[in-house]
Coordinates of C-alpha atoms and ligand atoms in Angstrom, one line a residue:
M89 CA 1.3 -59.2 -30.8
L90 CA 0.3 -57.1 -27.8
K91 CA 3.2 -54.8 -26.9
I92 CA 3.1 -52.6 -23.8
S93 CA 6.1 -50.4 -23.2
R94 CA 7.4 -49.4 -19.8
Q95 CA 5.2 -47.1 -17.8
N96 CA 5.9 -45.2 -14.6
L97 CA 3.1 -47.3 -12.9
R98 CA 2.2 -45.6 -9.8
T99 CA -1.1 -47.3 -9.0
P100 CA -1.1 -48.8 -5.4
G101 CA -1.3 -52.2 -6.9
P102 CA -0.6 -53.7 -9.3
T103 CA 3.0 -52.5 -8.9
P104 CA 5.9 -52.8 -11.4
V105 CA 7.6 -56.2 -11.5
P106 CA 11.4 -56.2 -11.4
D107 CA 13.2 -57.9 -14.3
D108 CA 14.6 -60.8 -12.1
I109 CA 11.1 -61.6 -11.0
V110 CA 9.9 -61.6 -14.6
E111 CA 12.7 -63.9 -15.5
A112 CA 11.9 -66.3 -12.6
M113 CA 8.3 -66.4 -13.9
S114 CA 9.4 -67.6 -17.2
N115 CA 10.6 -71.0 -15.9
P116 CA 9.1 -74.0 -17.6
M117 CA 5.7 -75.2 -16.2
I118 CA 5.8 -78.0 -13.8
D119 CA 3.4 -80.6 -12.3
H120 CA 1.8 -79.0 -9.3
R121 CA 1.7 -82.4 -7.6
G122 CA 5.4 -83.1 -8.3
P123 CA 8.6 -82.8 -6.3
E124 CA 9.7 -79.4 -7.8
F125 CA 6.4 -77.8 -6.7
L126 CA 6.8 -79.3 -3.2
E127 CA 10.2 -77.5 -2.9
L128 CA 8.6 -74.3 -4.3
I129 CA 5.7 -74.1 -2.0
S130 CA 7.6 -75.3 1.1
E131 CA 10.4 -72.7 0.7
S132 CA 8.1 -69.9 -0.1
T133 CA 5.8 -70.6 2.8
E134 CA 8.7 -70.7 5.2
R135 CA 10.0 -67.4 3.8
L136 CA 6.6 -65.8 3.9
K137 CA 6.4 -66.6 7.5
Q138 CA 9.6 -64.6 8.0
V139 CA 8.1 -61.6 6.2
F140 CA 4.9 -61.9 8.2
M141 CA 7.1 -62.2 11.4
T142 CA 4.9 -65.2 12.4
R143 CA 5.0 -68.8 13.4
N144 CA 1.4 -69.3 12.7
D145 CA 0.1 -71.4 9.8
L146 CA 0.3 -69.6 6.5
F147 CA -1.2 -70.3 3.1
I148 CA -0.6 -69.2 -0.4
L149 CA -4.0 -68.9 -2.3
T150 CA -4.6 -68.5 -5.9
A151 CA -6.8 -65.4 -5.8
S152 CA -6.4 -61.6 -5.5
G153 CA -6.3 -60.1 -2.1
T154 CA -10.1 -60.2 -1.7
G155 CA -9.9 -64.0 -1.9
A156 CA -7.7 -64.0 1.2
L157 CA -10.1 -61.7 3.0
E158 CA -12.9 -63.9 2.1
A159 CA -11.0 -66.9 3.4
A160 CA -10.4 -64.9 6.7
V161 CA -14.1 -64.3 7.1
V162 CA -15.6 -67.7 6.0
N163 CA -13.1 -69.8 8.0
T164 CA -13.5 -68.1 11.4
L165 CA -17.1 -66.7 11.5
S166 CA -20.7 -68.1 11.4
P167 CA -23.8 -66.4 10.0
G168 CA -25.3 -64.2 12.7
D169 CA -21.9 -63.7 14.4
K170 CA -21.6 -60.1 15.8
V171 CA -18.5 -58.4 14.5
L172 CA -17.2 -55.0 14.8
S173 CA -15.9 -53.6 11.5
V174 CA -13.7 -50.6 11.6
T175 CA -13.7 -48.5 8.5
A176 CA -12.4 -45.2 7.2
G177 CA -12.3 -45.8 3.5
S178 CA -13.5 -47.9 0.6
F179 CA -11.4 -51.0 1.6
G180 CA -12.7 -50.9 5.1
D181 CA -16.2 -50.6 3.6
R182 CA -15.5 -53.6 1.3
F183 CA -14.5 -55.7 4.3
I184 CA -17.9 -54.9 5.8
D185 CA -19.7 -55.8 2.6
L186 CA -17.8 -59.1 2.5
A187 CA -18.7 -60.1 6.0
Q188 CA -22.4 -59.1 5.4
A189 CA -22.5 -61.1 2.2
Y190 CA -21.8 -64.2 4.4
G191 CA -24.4 -63.3 7.0
A192 CA -22.3 -61.7 9.8
D193 CA -24.1 -59.3 12.0
V194 CA -21.8 -56.3 11.3
Q195 CA -21.5 -53.3 13.7
R196 CA -20.0 -50.5 11.7
L197 CA -17.5 -48.2 13.4
A198 CA -16.8 -45.5 10.8
F199 CA -14.4 -42.6 10.7
E200 CA -13.9 -39.7 8.3
W201 CA -12.1 -40.7 5.1
G202 CA -8.6 -39.3 5.6
E203 CA -8.6 -39.9 9.3
P204 CA -7.1 -42.8 11.3
V205 CA -9.1 -45.2 13.3
D206 CA -9.3 -44.3 17.0
P207 CA -8.4 -47.1 19.4
D208 CA -10.4 -45.5 22.1
A209 CA -13.6 -45.7 19.9
V210 CA -12.8 -49.4 19.3
R211 CA -12.4 -49.9 23.1
K212 CA -15.9 -48.2 23.7
A213 CA -17.6 -50.2 21.1
L214 CA -16.3 -53.5 22.5
H215 CA -17.2 -52.4 26.0
A216 CA -20.7 -51.5 24.9
D217 CA -21.5 -54.9 23.3
P218 CA -19.8 -57.9 24.9
A219 CA -21.4 -60.2 22.3
I220 CA -19.0 -59.0 19.6
K221 CA -16.9 -62.0 18.6
A222 CA -14.4 -60.5 16.1
V223 CA -12.9 -57.2 15.0
L224 CA -12.3 -56.5 11.2
V225 CA -9.7 -53.8 10.5
T226 CA -7.7 -52.5 7.5
H227 CA -4.1 -51.8 8.4
N228 CA -3.4 -49.4 5.5
E229 CA -6.3 -47.8 3.9
T230 CA -5.3 -47.6 0.3
S231 CA -8.2 -45.4 -0.7
T232 CA -7.2 -42.5 1.6
G233 CA -3.4 -43.0 2.1
V234 CA -3.8 -43.5 5.9
T235 CA -2.1 -46.2 8.0
H236 CA -4.2 -47.0 11.0
P237 CA -2.5 -47.5 14.3
L238 CA -2.9 -51.3 14.2
E239 CA -0.5 -51.9 17.2
Q240 CA -2.7 -49.9 19.4
I241 CA -5.9 -51.3 18.0
A242 CA -4.6 -54.9 18.5
A243 CA -3.6 -54.0 22.1
V244 CA -7.3 -53.2 22.7
V245 CA -8.9 -56.0 20.8
K246 CA -6.5 -58.8 21.9
G247 CA -5.0 -57.3 25.1
E248 CA -8.0 -55.8 26.7
F249 CA -10.9 -57.8 25.2
N250 CA -9.5 -61.0 23.7
K251 CA -11.5 -60.9 20.6
L252 CA -10.7 -62.4 17.3
L253 CA -8.7 -60.0 15.2
L254 CA -8.9 -60.1 11.3
V255 CA -6.6 -57.8 9.5
D256 CA -6.6 -56.6 5.9
A257 CA -2.8 -56.0 5.3
V258 CA -3.0 -56.0 1.6
S259 CA -1.2 -52.6 1.0
S260 CA 1.0 -52.7 4.1
L261 CA 2.6 -56.1 4.5
A262 CA 6.2 -56.3 3.3
C263 CA 6.3 -52.5 3.2
I264 CA 5.3 -51.2 6.6
P265 CA 6.1 -53.1 9.9
L266 CA 3.4 -55.6 10.9
P267 CA 4.8 -58.1 13.3
V268 CA 1.9 -60.6 13.2
D269 CA 2.9 -62.5 16.4
G270 CA 4.3 -59.4 18.1
W271 CA 0.9 -57.7 17.8
D272 CA -1.1 -61.0 18.2
C273 CA -3.1 -60.6 15.0
D274 CA -5.2 -63.8 14.4
V275 CA -5.7 -63.6 10.8
V276 CA -3.7 -61.4 8.4
A277 CA -4.3 -61.3 4.7
T278 CA -2.2 -59.7 1.9
A279 CA -1.6 -60.1 -1.8
S280 CA 1.1 -60.6 -4.4
Q281 CA 0.6 -57.4 -6.6
K282 CA 1.4 -54.8 -3.9
G283 CA 4.6 -54.8 -1.8
F284 CA 5.7 -58.2 -3.0
M285 CA 6.3 -56.9 -6.5
V286 CA 4.8 -60.0 -8.1
P287 CA 1.9 -59.8 -10.6
P288 CA -1.7 -60.2 -9.4
G289 CA -3.0 -63.7 -8.8
L290 CA -1.7 -64.8 -5.4
S291 CA -2.8 -63.9 -1.9
F292 CA -1.4 -64.9 1.5
I293 CA -3.1 -65.6 4.8
S294 CA -1.8 -66.5 8.3
M295 CA -4.0 -68.2 10.9
S296 CA -3.3 -68.1 14.6
Q297 CA -4.2 -71.0 17.0
T298 CA -7.1 -68.9 18.2
A299 CA -8.2 -68.5 14.6
W300 CA -8.1 -72.3 14.2
Q301 CA -10.2 -72.8 17.2
A302 CA -12.8 -70.4 15.7
Q303 CA -12.5 -72.3 12.4
K304 CA -13.7 -75.6 14.2
S305 CA -17.1 -74.0 15.2
S306 CA -17.4 -71.7 12.1
T307 CA -20.4 -72.6 9.9
M308 CA -20.0 -70.1 7.0
P309 CA -20.2 -71.9 3.6
R310 CA -16.8 -72.4 2.2
F311 CA -15.2 -74.5 -0.6
Y312 CA -12.5 -73.0 -2.7
F313 CA -11.2 -71.0 0.4
D314 CA -11.5 -73.9 2.9
L315 CA -8.2 -73.5 4.9
A316 CA -8.6 -76.9 6.5
A317 CA -8.3 -78.4 3.1
A318 CA -5.4 -76.0 2.2
Q319 CA -3.6 -77.2 5.4
S320 CA -4.0 -80.9 4.7
Y321 CA -2.7 -80.4 1.2
L322 CA 0.3 -78.3 2.3
E323 CA 1.4 -81.1 4.5
R324 CA 2.1 -82.9 1.2
G325 CA 3.6 -79.9 -0.3
Q326 CA 0.5 -79.2 -2.5
T327 CA -2.6 -77.0 -2.8
P328 CA -6.2 -78.4 -3.1
F329 CA -6.6 -76.8 -6.5
T330 CA -4.3 -75.8 -9.4
P331 CA -2.1 -73.0 -8.1
N332 CA -0.8 -70.0 -10.2
V333 CA 2.6 -71.7 -10.6
A334 CA 4.1 -68.8 -12.7
A335 CA 3.3 -66.2 -10.1
M336 CA 4.7 -68.6 -7.4
Y337 CA 8.0 -68.7 -9.3
G338 CA 8.0 -64.9 -9.1
L339 CA 7.1 -64.9 -5.4
W340 CA 10.0 -67.4 -4.7
K341 CA 12.4 -64.8 -6.2
A342 CA 10.8 -61.8 -4.6
L343 CA 11.0 -63.4 -1.1
I344 CA 14.7 -64.1 -1.6
N345 CA 15.3 -60.5 -2.6
L346 CA 13.3 -59.1 0.3
L347 CA 15.0 -61.2 2.9
D348 CA 18.4 -60.7 1.3
E349 CA 17.8 -57.0 1.5
G350 CA 16.6 -57.3 5.1
M351 CA 13.0 -56.4 6.2
E352 CA 14.3 -53.5 8.3
S353 CA 15.9 -51.9 5.2
V354 CA 12.7 -52.5 3.2
Y355 CA 10.7 -50.7 5.8
E356 CA 13.2 -47.8 5.9
R357 CA 13.2 -47.6 2.2
H358 CA 9.3 -47.2 2.2
A359 CA 9.4 -44.6 4.9
R360 CA 12.0 -42.6 3.0
I361 CA 10.1 -42.7 -0.3
G362 CA 6.8 -42.0 1.4
Q363 CA 8.3 -38.9 3.1
F364 CA 9.9 -37.8 -0.2
T365 CA 6.6 -38.1 -2.1
R366 CA 4.7 -36.1 0.6
D367 CA 7.4 -33.4 0.7
G368 CA 7.4 -33.2 -3.1
V369 CA 3.6 -32.9 -3.4
K370 CA 3.4 -30.2 -0.7
N371 CA 6.3 -28.3 -2.5
L372 CA 4.1 -28.2 -5.6
G373 CA 1.5 -26.3 -3.5
L374 CA -0.8 -29.3 -3.3
E375 CA -2.5 -30.6 -0.2
L376 CA -2.6 -34.1 1.2
L377 CA -5.9 -35.8 2.1
V378 CA -4.5 -37.0 5.4
K379 CA -4.8 -34.4 8.1
D380 CA -2.4 -35.6 10.7
E381 CA 0.8 -36.7 8.8
T382 CA 1.7 -39.0 11.7
Y383 CA -0.7 -41.4 10.1
A384 CA 0.3 -40.8 6.5
S385 CA 0.8 -44.0 4.6
D386 CA 4.3 -44.9 3.4
T387 CA 2.9 -47.0 0.5
V388 CA 0.3 -44.6 -1.1
T389 CA -0.2 -40.8 -1.0
A390 CA -3.7 -39.3 -1.6
V391 CA -3.6 -35.7 -2.9
K392 CA -6.4 -33.3 -3.0
I393 CA -7.3 -32.1 -6.6
P394 CA -7.1 -28.3 -6.4
D395 CA -10.3 -26.2 -7.1
G396 CA -10.9 -25.7 -10.7
V397 CA -8.8 -28.6 -11.8
D398 CA -10.4 -31.6 -13.6
G399 CA -9.0 -34.7 -12.0
S400 CA -9.7 -37.0 -14.7
K401 CA -8.0 -34.6 -17.2
L402 CA -5.1 -34.5 -14.9
R403 CA -4.7 -38.3 -14.8
Q404 CA -5.3 -38.6 -18.6
L405 CA -2.5 -36.1 -19.3
A406 CA -0.2 -37.8 -16.9
H407 CA -0.8 -41.1 -18.7
N408 CA -0.8 -39.8 -22.3
E409 CA 1.9 -37.2 -22.3
E410 CA 4.1 -38.2 -19.3
N411 CA 3.8 -42.0 -19.3
V412 CA 2.9 -41.7 -15.5
V413 CA 0.0 -43.8 -14.4
L414 CA -1.7 -42.4 -11.3
A415 CA -4.8 -43.7 -9.5
G416 CA -7.9 -41.7 -9.0
G417 CA -10.2 -41.5 -6.0
Q418 CA -12.5 -44.4 -5.0
G419 CA -16.1 -44.1 -3.9
K420 CA -17.0 -40.7 -2.5
L421 CA -13.5 -39.5 -3.1
S422 CA -13.8 -40.0 -6.9
G423 CA -13.0 -36.7 -8.5
H424 CA -11.7 -35.2 -5.3
I425 CA -8.3 -36.8 -5.0
F426 CA -5.6 -38.7 -7.0
R427 CA -3.3 -41.2 -5.6
I428 CA 0.4 -42.0 -6.0
G429 CA 1.4 -45.5 -5.2
H430 CA 5.0 -45.9 -3.8
L431 CA 5.2 -49.5 -2.7
G432 CA 7.3 -52.5 -3.9
H433 CA 9.6 -51.7 -6.8
V434 CA 9.9 -47.9 -6.8
S435 CA 12.9 -45.6 -6.8
Q436 CA 13.3 -42.0 -5.8
Q437 CA 13.8 -41.2 -9.5
D438 CA 10.3 -42.7 -10.3
I439 CA 8.8 -40.2 -7.8
E440 CA 10.9 -37.3 -9.1
E441 CA 9.5 -38.1 -12.6
V442 CA 6.0 -38.0 -11.2
L443 CA 6.5 -34.6 -9.5
A444 CA 8.1 -33.1 -12.6
A445 CA 5.2 -34.4 -14.7
L446 CA 2.6 -33.1 -12.2
K447 CA 4.2 -29.6 -12.3
R448 CA 3.9 -29.4 -16.1
I449 CA 0.4 -30.8 -16.1
L450 CA -0.9 -28.6 -13.4
S451 CA 0.2 -25.5 -15.2
K452 CA -1.5 -26.7 -18.4
L453 CA -4.6 -27.1 -16.4
G454 CA -4.4 -23.6 -15.0
F455 CA -3.1 -24.3 -11.5
S456 CA 0.1 -22.5 -10.9
A457 CA 2.3 -25.1 -9.1
R458 CA 5.1 -23.6 -7.1
Ligands
LIG47 C1 -5.6 -53.8 -3.1 C2 -6.3 -54.0 -1.8 C3 -7.2 -55.0 -1.5 C4 -7.4 -56.2 -2.5 O1 -7.8 -56.0 -3.7 P1 -7.7 -57.2 -4.8 O2 -8.0 -56.4 -6.0 O3 -8.6 -58.2 -4.4 O4 -6.3 -57.8 -4.8 C5 -7.8 -55.1 -0.3 N1 -7.5 -54.2 0.6 C6 -6.6 -53.3 0.4 C7 -6.4 -52.4 1.6 C8 -6.0 -53.0 -0.8 O5 -5.1 -52.1 -1.0

C-alpha cells in the first residue's frame, strides 16, 4: 500500500489539501447525469462566480489549468488571427506556444524574467498594429514570483483599445484580488490545485458576452474543450463528458470555506503570508528575484540561489532532511532560483518551518545565513 506522510509542500501547485476537503472527496460516487450531480455543479458554479466576482458564464472543466487556457484560445480565436501575447516568464511563454500550436499569429511582447509587464508597452504595441484582435496575459507569473499589473493592463486593452482580453489567472485567482467584471476581463482561466486547495484535475473558465461573440466566428478546431457544448449541458446540470466527480466534491467544500471566510479576508491572509515570506528570506541574507517589490507575488516567492550554492542540492536536502518541498526554477531560471509557494492552505508556521530549514541547509552548503 502506497503511504505518503505529511510534507510541508511548498510547491506553487499542487498545494496541500485541508482535511475537510479530503473528507468531502470521499463521498460515494454518483451518476454524473443524476439529480445529486445537478445540485453539485449548479451550486459550485454559482459560488465560483462569486469568487471570480463575475456574472459571466463560467464552466468547470475536467483538466489541469492548461486545459482551461486551451479552451480560452480555441473558443475565441481563428487560425491566422493576430494576437499580442505578453510574457515575462515560462507561463507567459507557454500561453504563446499554446496559441501558436492552434495557428494564431502571435506577436510577442517580452519583458525580463523577474520584471512586471509594462502597460505602456502594451499600449504602444496595440497602437502600432490595429489588426491585433486579442491580448493574452498572465496575471501572476508563477515562474518568477511576479504579479503583473492586470488592472492597468486591462484598462489599456479594454478601456482604450477594446480588444479581447484572455487571462491566465491560474496562480492568482482566489488568492489575489481579480474582479473579473470590474476589470472587464473577457476570458479568465484558473485551476483547482492552486488557491482553491483542491487536488489537480479541475479548471475553471469564465466567458464574457464579448468572448461569446468571438466564439461565434472562431474557427479553431475544438472538441473536448468546446464551451458551446459545455454551456448546453450545464443548462441541464451536466457536463458533456464524465467529470472529475471526486474533485468536484472537494471544490464544493472549498468554495463554502472560502466564501464563509470572506474573500477580503482570504486576500489579506495571502498578502500577510507573502510579506512574511519575503521578509524572512531577506533576513536570511538571501535575495529575491523580483526587483521592485511592489510587484512581488503574494502566492509564490522566487529566491536567488547564492553564488557557490548548488540549487538542486539545496532542494534535495530540504526534501530529505527537513520534509520541506520547494520548487526549482523553470526554463532559463533553472539552477538560478528556488521558489516557495504560499497559496491556498498555508500557515505562518509552515513558512517559519521553511525559513528555519533553509537556515540549517544553507550553512551546510557553505553559505552563512544571517
Ligand atoms: C500552474 C499554472 C498553470 C497551469 O498548469 P497546469 O499544470 O496545467 O495546471 C498555468 N499558468 C500558471 C500561471 C500556473 O501557475
